[in-house]
Amino acid sequence: TGTILQKESIIHKFLISCNYIFGSLIGNKIYALKSYYQTVKGIIDFCNENSIKYIILGPNRRNNSYLEPSLCKSLGLYIPSKIDKQTYVVGYEKDKTRKMNQENGIHATQDYHDLIAKKLYKTIMDNKLLRLNKCRSSYQK
């Protein structure tokens, strides 16, 4: 049964790749990028109108098919080209030494969570998005 599942997995990935290729040929990729940007822009506009600080986190590098990393990279390059780069955190990482996704190709590993936590922290501190209050506790009196 192991070889049957492996063959099904290869066929499944091939079919997904064919779907991505066909979709790109008919304009789905361009439409998706523009549509995603409109959604992000709407959120940014709402945040700006309501004085809400925000950070946009880009997509991870998914490995569910052969073409997904390329699509994730395209999305990760397209969005920051349209918005304030100070509020954008690159989520795409091509790190060969650490696994960023679990075996299913969808869920992130602890290494990826740690990487993104460091990037978010840096963005928060660099942009002064978090105000630390100095308060004295009863123990400090």
XYZ file of N, CA and C in Angstrom:
423
model
N 0.813 -1.208 0.000
C 0.000 0.000 0.000
C 0.850 1.262 0.000
N 2.103 1.163 0.496
C 2.983 2.334 0.520
C 3.281 2.855 -0.872
N 3.539 1.937 -1.837
C 3.836 2.384 -3.204
C 2.599 2.935 -3.893
N 1.429 2.398 -3.561
C 0.182 2.914 -4.150
C -0.037 4.356 -3.684
N 0.160 4.610 -2.369
C -0.008 5.967 -1.852
C 1.022 6.915 -2.455
N 2.241 6.427 -2.643
C 3.280 7.259 -3.234
C 2.929 7.610 -4.679
N 2.428 6.623 -5.450
C 2.024 6.890 -6.831
C 0.865 7.873 -6.859
N -0.114 7.680 -5.939
C -1.247 8.606 -5.889
C -0.764 10.010 -5.527
N 0.208 10.090 -4.636
C 0.740 11.382 -4.236
C 1.421 12.076 -5.418
N 2.202 11.338 -6.176
C 2.873 11.907 -7.350
C 1.846 12.347 -8.391
N 0.856 11.503 -8.641
C -0.209 11.855 -9.596
C -0.986 13.065 -9.095
N -1.276 13.084 -7.795
C -2.018 14.196 -7.206
C -1.237 15.506 -7.376
N 0.058 15.489 -7.078
C 0.879 16.690 -7.232
C 0.961 17.111 -8.698
N 1.040 16.130 -9.600
C 1.075 16.435 -11.026
C -0.215 17.126 -11.457
N -1.358 16.609 -11.004
C -2.645 17.216 -11.358
C -2.772 18.633 -10.786
N -2.288 18.822 -9.565
C -2.315 20.161 -8.976
C -1.455 21.107 -9.805
N -0.268 20.645 -10.220
C 0.615 21.469 -11.044
C -0.035 21.804 -12.379
N -0.697 20.831 -12.988
C -1.418 21.089 -14.248
C -2.491 22.153 -14.044
N -3.175 22.082 -12.923
C -4.210 23.062 -12.601
C -3.601 24.459 -12.475
N -2.458 24.578 -11.796
C -1.783 25.869 -11.674
C -1.347 26.394 -13.041
N -0.781 25.524 -13.869
C -0.315 25.944 -15.194
C -1.492 26.427 -16.032
N -2.564 25.646 -16.088
C -3.737 26.033 -16.869
C -4.329 27.340 -16.332
N -4.414 27.443 -15.007
C -4.940 28.666 -14.395
C -4.098 29.879 -14.738
N -2.782 29.722 -14.738
C -1.899 30.839 -15.093
C -2.075 31.251 -16.549
N -2.253 30.257 -17.412
C -2.434 30.550 -18.836
C -3.692 31.362 -19.113
N -4.729 31.135 -18.325
C -5.984 31.870 -18.566
C -6.104 33.121 -17.689
N -5.033 33.453 -16.947
C -5.017 34.710 -16.199
C -5.374 34.621 -14.731
N -5.522 33.433 -14.190
C -5.893 33.311 -12.777
C -4.840 33.910 -11.842
N -3.572 33.744 -12.174
C -2.518 34.235 -11.285
C -2.574 35.761 -11.177
N -2.677 36.435 -12.300
C -2.740 37.898 -12.299
C -3.995 38.371 -11.576
N -5.104 37.721 -11.858
C -6.367 38.068 -11.189
C -6.247 37.858 -9.679
N -5.639 36.745 -9.271
C -5.497 36.441 -7.847
C -4.613 37.471 -7.149
N -3.497 37.847 -7.780
C -2.607 38.846 -7.189
C -3.331 40.174 -7.008
N -4.038 40.612 -8.034
C -4.759 41.886 -7.957
C -5.893 41.823 -6.933
N -6.596 40.706 -6.900
C -7.692 40.535 -5.954
C -7.177 40.521 -4.511
N -6.078 39.816 -4.293
C -5.490 39.761 -2.960
C -5.016 41.147 -2.535
N -4.417 41.880 -3.469
C -3.972 43.238 -3.156
C -5.162 44.117 -2.778
N -6.261 44.015 -3.494
C -7.441 44.822 -3.169
C -7.937 44.522 -1.756
N -7.883 43.259 -1.364
C -8.283 42.882 -0.006
C -7.333 43.503 1.015
N -6.037 43.372 0.770
C -5.032 43.944 1.670
C -5.184 45.463 1.725
N -5.383 46.100 0.578
C -5.545 47.553 0.530
C -6.768 47.991 1.328
N -7.849 47.239 1.235
C -9.049 47.560 2.008
C -8.786 47.504 3.512
N -8.021 46.528 3.936
C -7.676 46.402 5.352
C -6.776 47.558 5.781
N -5.794 47.879 4.950
C -4.883 48.992 5.257
C -5.656 50.305 5.335
N -6.543 50.547 4.376
C -7.345 51.777 4.382
C -8.191 51.861 5.656
N -8.818 50.751 6.029
C -9.619 50.717 7.253
C -8.748 51.051 8.464
N -7.575 50.432 8.537
C -6.669 50.683 9.664
C -6.240 52.149 9.701
N -5.895 52.712 8.549
C -5.483 54.112 8.493
C -6.613 55.056 8.891
N -7.836 54.783 8.421
C -8.989 55.624 8.747
C -9.324 55.583 10.227
N -8.996 54.490 10.886
C -9.342 54.314 12.296
C -8.130 54.345 13.225
N -7.010 54.870 12.711
C -5.768 54.993 13.486
C -5.368 53.681 14.167
N -5.438 52.607 13.393
C -5.053 51.282 13.888
C -3.697 50.934 13.285
N -2.773 50.551 14.128
C -1.465 50.122 13.635
C -1.590 48.703 13.120
N -0.866 48.391 12.076
C -0.991 47.072 11.451
C 0.352 46.582 10.928
N 0.414 45.287 10.706
C 1.559 44.634 10.055
C 0.964 43.633 9.076
N 1.482 43.607 7.866
C 1.065 42.629 6.867
C 2.119 41.518 6.844
N 1.692 40.300 7.060
C 2.593 39.144 7.038
C 2.422 38.415 5.718
N 3.505 38.333 4.956
C 3.480 37.671 3.656
C 3.342 36.159 3.786
N 3.102 35.498 2.668
C 2.858 34.045 2.691
C 4.135 33.243 2.953
N 3.928 32.088 3.501
C 4.996 31.119 3.694
C 5.315 30.465 2.349
N 6.410 29.765 2.281
C 6.770 28.991 1.089
C 6.138 27.613 1.234
N 5.031 27.409 0.571
C 4.349 26.108 0.634
C 4.964 25.146 -0.361
N 4.888 23.875 -0.035
C 5.500 22.844 -0.876
C 4.513 21.758 -1.273
N 3.262 22.086 -1.358
C 2.260 21.070 -1.676
C 2.338 20.601 -3.124
N 2.872 21.430 -3.979
C 3.062 21.050 -5.374
C 4.365 21.674 -5.852
N 4.727 21.377 -7.077
C 5.979 21.885 -7.623
C 5.940 23.383 -7.914
N 4.764 23.919 -8.176
C 4.649 25.328 -8.550
C 4.276 26.251 -7.393
N 3.832 25.686 -6.282
C 3.411 26.522 -5.160
C 4.503 27.457 -4.642
N 5.755 27.001 -4.493
C 6.780 27.945 -4.030
C 6.894 29.180 -4.925
N 6.790 28.982 -6.225
C 6.863 30.095 -7.167
C 5.686 31.056 -6.978
N 4.506 30.506 -6.782
C 3.324 31.356 -6.580
C 3.421 32.125 -5.271
N 3.905 31.466 -4.220
C 4.074 32.137 -2.930
C 5.089 33.264 -3.045
N 6.160 33.009 -3.771
C 7.185 34.039 -3.960
C 6.620 35.215 -4.746
N 5.839 34.934 -5.791
C 5.218 36.001 -6.578
C 4.324 36.879 -5.704
N 3.516 36.254 -4.880
C 2.632 36.988 -3.980
C 3.459 37.788 -2.978
N 4.531 37.177 -2.471
C 5.395 37.848 -1.510
C 6.160 39.022 -2.091
N 6.314 39.071 -3.389
C 6.977 40.204 -4.047
C 5.966 41.256 -4.513
N 4.787 40.812 -4.928
C 3.776 41.706 -5.492
C 3.197 42.655 -4.436
N 2.804 42.117 -3.303
C 2.140 42.935 -2.284
C 3.060 44.035 -1.743
N 4.297 43.725 -1.335
C 5.125 44.826 -0.817
C 5.513 45.863 -1.872
N 5.402 45.506 -3.144
C 5.681 46.502 -4.184
C 4.566 47.542 -4.258
N 3.428 47.252 -3.635
C 2.267 48.138 -3.687
C 1.986 48.861 -2.376
N 2.657 48.454 -1.274
C 2.339 49.034 0.031
C 3.616 49.542 0.710
N 3.431 50.162 1.871
C 4.544 50.640 2.688
C 5.344 49.429 3.184
N 6.569 49.345 2.755
C 7.394 48.169 3.068
C 7.736 48.055 4.544
N 7.632 49.145 5.284
C 7.933 49.092 6.716
C 6.921 48.249 7.478
N 5.731 48.117 6.950
C 4.687 47.369 7.651
C 4.506 45.964 7.086
N 5.426 45.547 6.222
C 5.323 44.233 5.581
C 6.433 43.319 6.097
N 6.053 42.127 6.496
C 7.018 41.123 6.944
C 7.052 40.012 5.906
N 8.225 39.785 5.340
C 8.383 38.726 4.340
C 8.209 37.371 5.026
N 7.250 36.611 4.551
C 7.008 35.295 5.127
C 7.692 34.195 4.350
N 8.028 34.480 3.104
C 8.634 33.486 2.224
C 10.099 33.299 2.594
N 10.467 32.089 2.904
C 11.858 31.757 3.206
C 12.238 30.507 2.433
N 13.349 30.572 1.763
C 13.852 29.401 1.049
C 15.077 28.910 1.810
N 14.817 28.230 2.892
C 15.869 27.753 3.778
C 15.988 26.247 3.614
N 17.090 25.812 3.043
C 17.292 24.384 2.788
C 17.699 23.617 4.045
N 18.204 24.323 5.060
C 18.686 23.621 6.252
C 17.581 23.329 7.258
N 16.545 24.169 7.260
C 15.438 23.961 8.202
C 14.146 23.724 7.438
N 13.355 22.793 7.903
C 12.044 22.541 7.282
C 11.069 23.599 7.777
N 10.423 24.259 6.847
C 9.475 25.315 7.200
C 8.031 24.811 7.236
N 7.788 23.670 6.575
C 6.443 23.096 6.562
C 6.500 21.647 7.028
N 5.394 21.225 7.612
C 5.303 19.834 8.010
C 5.126 18.976 6.767
N 5.120 17.682 6.931
C 5.071 16.747 5.800
C 3.882 16.974 4.878
N 2.761 17.462 5.423
C 1.578 17.686 4.575
C 1.749 18.881 3.648
N 2.838 19.653 3.831
C 3.113 20.788 2.957
C 2.280 22.014 3.251
N 1.424 21.945 4.235
C 0.512 23.049 4.534
C 0.864 23.717 5.865
N 0.956 22.923 6.910
C 1.159 23.468 8.250
C 2.624 23.811 8.502
N 2.843 24.937 9.179
C 4.191 25.414 9.465
C 4.822 24.619 10.609
N 6.140 24.539 10.564
C 6.890 23.874 11.624
C 7.221 24.883 12.725
N 7.745 24.376 13.820
C 8.167 25.249 14.906
C 9.283 26.185 14.450
N 10.190 25.696 13.593
C 11.258 26.558 13.060
C 10.675 27.766 12.340
N 9.611 27.546 11.553
C 9.007 28.668 10.833
C 8.336 29.632 11.808
N 7.638 29.090 12.797
C 7.006 29.960 13.799
C 8.052 30.807 14.520
N 9.190 30.205 14.867
C 10.265 30.940 15.532
C 10.820 32.040 14.620
N 11.027 31.719 13.352
C 11.534 32.684 12.384
C 10.589 33.876 12.253
N 9.308 33.606 12.095
C 8.318 34.676 11.928
C 8.180 35.490 13.212
N 8.258 34.845 14.354
C 8.190 35.582 15.627
C 9.328 36.590 15.711
N 10.535 36.190 15.312
C 11.680 37.109 15.319
C 11.466 38.258 14.340
N 10.951 37.942 13.148
C 10.713 38.987 12.147
C 9.627 39.961 12.613
N 8.555 39.434 13.197
C 7.488 40.299 13.700
C 8.000 41.191 14.824
N 8.769 40.613 15.730
C 9.329 41.387 16.844
C 10.175 42.539 16.306
N 11.028 42.245 15.336
C 11.892 43.282 14.749
C 11.049 44.382 14.110
N 10.020 44.009 13.360
C 9.152 45.001 12.717
C 8.418 45.837 13.753
N 7.935 45.201 14.807
C 7.229 45.925 15.875
C 8.161 46.932 16.535
N 9.363 46.510 16.856
C 10.302 47.397 17.542
C 10.826 48.495 16.604
N 11.159 48.140 15.357
C 11.682 49.126 14.405
C 10.668 50.225 14.103
N 9.394 49.873 14.078
C 8.339 50.828 13.735
C 7.620 51.396 14.951
N 8.120 51.038 16.137
C 7.534 51.530 17.398
C 6.022 51.297 17.425
N 5.630 50.077 17.091
C 4.207 49.737 17.049
C 3.661 49.308 18.403
N 4.544 49.149 19.358
C 4.124 48.723 20.694
C 4.652 49.742 21.685
N 3.759 50.294 22.452
C 4.170 51.272 23.456
C 4.275 50.540 24.787
N 5.464 50.571 25.335
C 5.679 49.927 26.619
C 5.461 50.951 27.719
N 4.551 50.645 28.626
C 4.285 51.542 29.745
C 5.211 51.208 30.895
N 5.788 52.222 31.448
C 6.612 52.016 32.634
C 5.716 52.202 33.841
N 5.442 51.130 34.506
C 4.609 51.243 35.694
C 5.350 50.578 36.850
N 5.132 51.108 37.976
C 5.783 50.578 39.165
C 4.826 49.655 39.888
N 5.300 48.528 40.198
C 4.481 47.595 40.962
C 4.638 47.892 42.435
N 3.809 47.311 43.244
C 3.879 47.527 44.697
C 5.191 46.978 45.245
N 5.817 46.063 44.515
C 7.094 45.512 44.967
C 8.247 46.478 44.759
N 8.092 47.439 43.840
C 9.175 48.372 43.542
C 9.149 49.600 44.443
N 8.124 49.771 45.231
C 7.989 50.974 46.074
C 8.865 50.939 47.282
